[in-house]
């Protein structure tokens, strides 16, 4: 009896090892390119320096998911300041303030009953937000001109989305949202700060 139990255990273990060996390895996570703004002409500001102040403090816990983005929203906002603003003056400072660079997950209602059994619902909506301010300050730190912009993006996904596909959604949301923010900040700087553009 004992021999039969041991034999059955050996078959189960061997079968489990064989099944594990046959499973295809998980695909490696994709590598995402840095999101840049070098395809746009820099805005030449009549200032001596450009400072970036990131005021957004990520909570690092749900419902926030910005910490899970393959390219962080705040990092792209900092890159915007580096790529799009150029200091060509001898005095004053341009200050870029990142007020918000967040993304949150919102659980969506699921279908119930028979319909729920045959429906692949949209399970989660991701809402991303970036808010940026650009200030021109004199040499004493007093603001002379200020513009701001806020851009948003939302996407819903199904419950069976893979981690790699979810990361692609996060990346695409960030890229699209920051394109909107770039256009809005460019427009506002030219409209409300013409005295400080060279």
CSV table of C-alpha atoms in Angstrom, one decimal, residues 45-176:
chain,number,residue,atom,x,y,z
A,45,UNK,CA,13.2,83.1,-23.0
A,46,UNK,CA,14.9,86.4,-22.0
A,47,UNK,CA,16.0,84.9,-18.7
A,48,UNK,CA,19.4,83.9,-17.2
A,49,UNK,CA,18.3,80.5,-16.0
A,50,UNK,CA,15.5,78.0,-15.9
A,51,UNK,CA,14.6,76.1,-12.8
A,52,UNK,CA,12.3,73.1,-12.4
A,53,UNK,CA,10.4,72.6,-9.1
A,54,UNK,CA,8.6,69.2,-8.8
A,55,UNK,CA,6.0,69.8,-6.1
A,56,UNK,CA,4.0,66.6,-6.8
A,57,UNK,CA,4.6,64.0,-4.1
A,58,UNK,CA,3.3,60.6,-5.2
A,59,UNK,CA,1.3,58.6,-2.6
A,60,UNK,CA,2.9,55.3,-3.9
A,61,UNK,CA,-0.2,53.4,-3.1
A,62,UNK,CA,-3.6,52.6,-4.6
A,63,UNK,CA,-5.8,54.1,-6.0
A,64,UNK,CA,-2.7,55.9,-7.4
A,65,UNK,CA,-0.9,54.0,-10.1
A,66,UNK,CA,1.5,56.7,-11.4
A,67,UNK,CA,4.3,54.8,-9.6
A,68,UNK,CA,3.6,51.8,-11.9
A,69,UNK,CA,3.9,53.8,-15.2
A,70,UNK,CA,6.9,52.6,-17.3
A,71,UNK,CA,7.8,56.2,-17.9
A,72,UNK,CA,6.8,58.5,-15.1
A,73,UNK,CA,4.6,61.5,-15.8
A,74,UNK,CA,6.7,63.8,-13.6
A,75,UNK,CA,9.9,62.7,-15.5
A,76,UNK,CA,8.3,63.7,-18.8
A,77,UNK,CA,7.2,67.0,-17.4
A,78,UNK,CA,10.8,67.7,-16.3
A,79,UNK,CA,12.0,66.7,-19.8
A,80,UNK,CA,9.6,69.1,-21.3
A,81,UNK,CA,11.3,72.0,-19.4
A,82,UNK,CA,14.7,70.8,-20.6
A,83,UNK,CA,13.7,70.4,-24.2
A,84,UNK,CA,11.3,73.3,-24.8
A,85,UNK,CA,12.7,76.2,-22.8
A,86,UNK,CA,16.0,77.9,-23.5
A,87,UNK,CA,17.6,80.7,-21.4
A,88,UNK,CA,19.1,83.4,-23.6
A,89,UNK,CA,19.0,86.5,-21.3
A,90,UNK,CA,21.3,88.0,-18.7
A,91,UNK,CA,18.8,88.4,-15.8
A,92,UNK,CA,15.5,87.0,-14.4
A,93,UNK,CA,14.6,83.3,-13.9
A,94,UNK,CA,12.0,81.1,-15.6
A,95,UNK,CA,10.6,78.6,-13.1
A,96,UNK,CA,8.6,75.5,-14.1
A,97,UNK,CA,6.5,74.1,-11.4
A,98,UNK,CA,5.0,70.6,-11.7
A,99,UNK,CA,1.9,70.7,-9.5
A,100,UNK,CA,0.4,67.4,-10.4
A,101,UNK,CA,1.6,64.3,-12.3
A,102,UNK,CA,-0.8,61.7,-11.0
A,103,UNK,CA,-2.7,58.7,-12.3
A,104,UNK,CA,-5.4,56.8,-10.4
A,105,UNK,CA,-7.3,53.5,-10.9
A,106,UNK,CA,-11.1,53.6,-10.7
A,107,UNK,CA,-12.9,50.2,-10.4
A,108,UNK,CA,-15.9,50.0,-12.8
A,109,UNK,CA,-19.1,48.2,-12.1
A,110,UNK,CA,-19.2,44.6,-13.4
A,111,UNK,CA,-22.1,42.8,-15.2
A,112,UNK,CA,-23.8,40.3,-13.0
A,113,UNK,CA,-25.8,37.1,-13.5
A,114,UNK,CA,-25.9,35.3,-16.8
A,115,UNK,CA,-24.8,38.4,-18.8
A,116,UNK,CA,-21.8,38.7,-16.5
A,117,UNK,CA,-20.7,35.1,-17.2
A,118,UNK,CA,-20.4,35.9,-20.9
A,119,UNK,CA,-19.2,39.5,-20.8
A,120,UNK,CA,-15.6,40.7,-20.7
A,121,UNK,CA,-16.4,44.0,-19.0
A,122,UNK,CA,-14.2,47.1,-18.8
A,123,UNK,CA,-13.0,46.5,-15.3
A,124,UNK,CA,-10.8,49.5,-14.5
A,125,UNK,CA,-10.5,53.1,-15.7
A,126,UNK,CA,-7.2,54.9,-15.4
A,127,UNK,CA,-7.3,58.7,-15.0
A,128,UNK,CA,-4.1,60.6,-15.5
A,129,UNK,CA,-3.5,64.3,-14.9
A,130,UNK,CA,-0.6,66.7,-15.3
A,131,UNK,CA,-0.7,70.3,-14.1
A,132,UNK,CA,2.3,72.7,-14.8
A,133,UNK,CA,3.0,76.4,-14.2
A,134,UNK,CA,5.6,78.5,-15.9
A,135,UNK,CA,6.7,81.7,-14.1
A,136,UNK,CA,9.1,84.5,-15.0
A,137,UNK,CA,10.7,85.9,-11.8
A,138,UNK,CA,12.9,88.9,-11.2
A,139,UNK,CA,16.2,88.7,-9.5
A,140,UNK,CA,14.5,89.1,-6.1
A,141,UNK,CA,12.2,86.1,-6.7
A,142,UNK,CA,9.1,88.1,-7.4
A,143,UNK,CA,6.8,86.8,-10.1
A,144,UNK,CA,6.5,89.0,-13.2
A,145,UNK,CA,4.4,86.7,-15.4
A,146,UNK,CA,2.7,83.4,-14.9
A,147,UNK,CA,0.9,80.9,-17.1
A,148,UNK,CA,-0.4,77.4,-16.4
A,149,UNK,CA,-2.0,74.4,-18.0
A,150,UNK,CA,-3.7,71.1,-17.0
A,151,UNK,CA,-4.1,68.1,-19.3
A,152,UNK,CA,-6.0,64.9,-18.7
A,153,UNK,CA,-6.2,61.4,-20.2
A,154,UNK,CA,-8.5,58.4,-19.4
A,155,UNK,CA,-8.5,54.8,-20.6
A,156,UNK,CA,-10.6,51.8,-19.6
A,157,UNK,CA,-9.3,48.2,-19.8
A,158,UNK,CA,-10.7,44.8,-19.4
A,159,UNK,CA,-10.0,42.5,-16.4
A,160,UNK,CA,-7.9,40.1,-18.5
A,161,UNK,CA,-5.4,42.7,-19.7
A,162,UNK,CA,-1.7,41.5,-19.4
A,163,UNK,CA,0.8,43.5,-17.4
A,164,UNK,CA,2.7,44.3,-20.7
A,165,UNK,CA,-0.4,45.5,-22.4
A,166,UNK,CA,-1.3,47.6,-19.3
A,167,UNK,CA,2.2,49.2,-19.4
A,168,UNK,CA,1.6,50.0,-23.1
A,169,UNK,CA,-1.7,51.7,-22.1
A,170,UNK,CA,0.1,53.7,-19.4
A,171,UNK,CA,2.9,54.8,-21.9
A,172,UNK,CA,0.5,55.8,-24.6
A,173,UNK,CA,-1.6,57.8,-22.1
A,174,UNK,CA,1.5,59.7,-20.9
A,175,UNK,CA,2.7,60.4,-24.4
A,176,UNK,CA,-0.7,61.7,-25.6
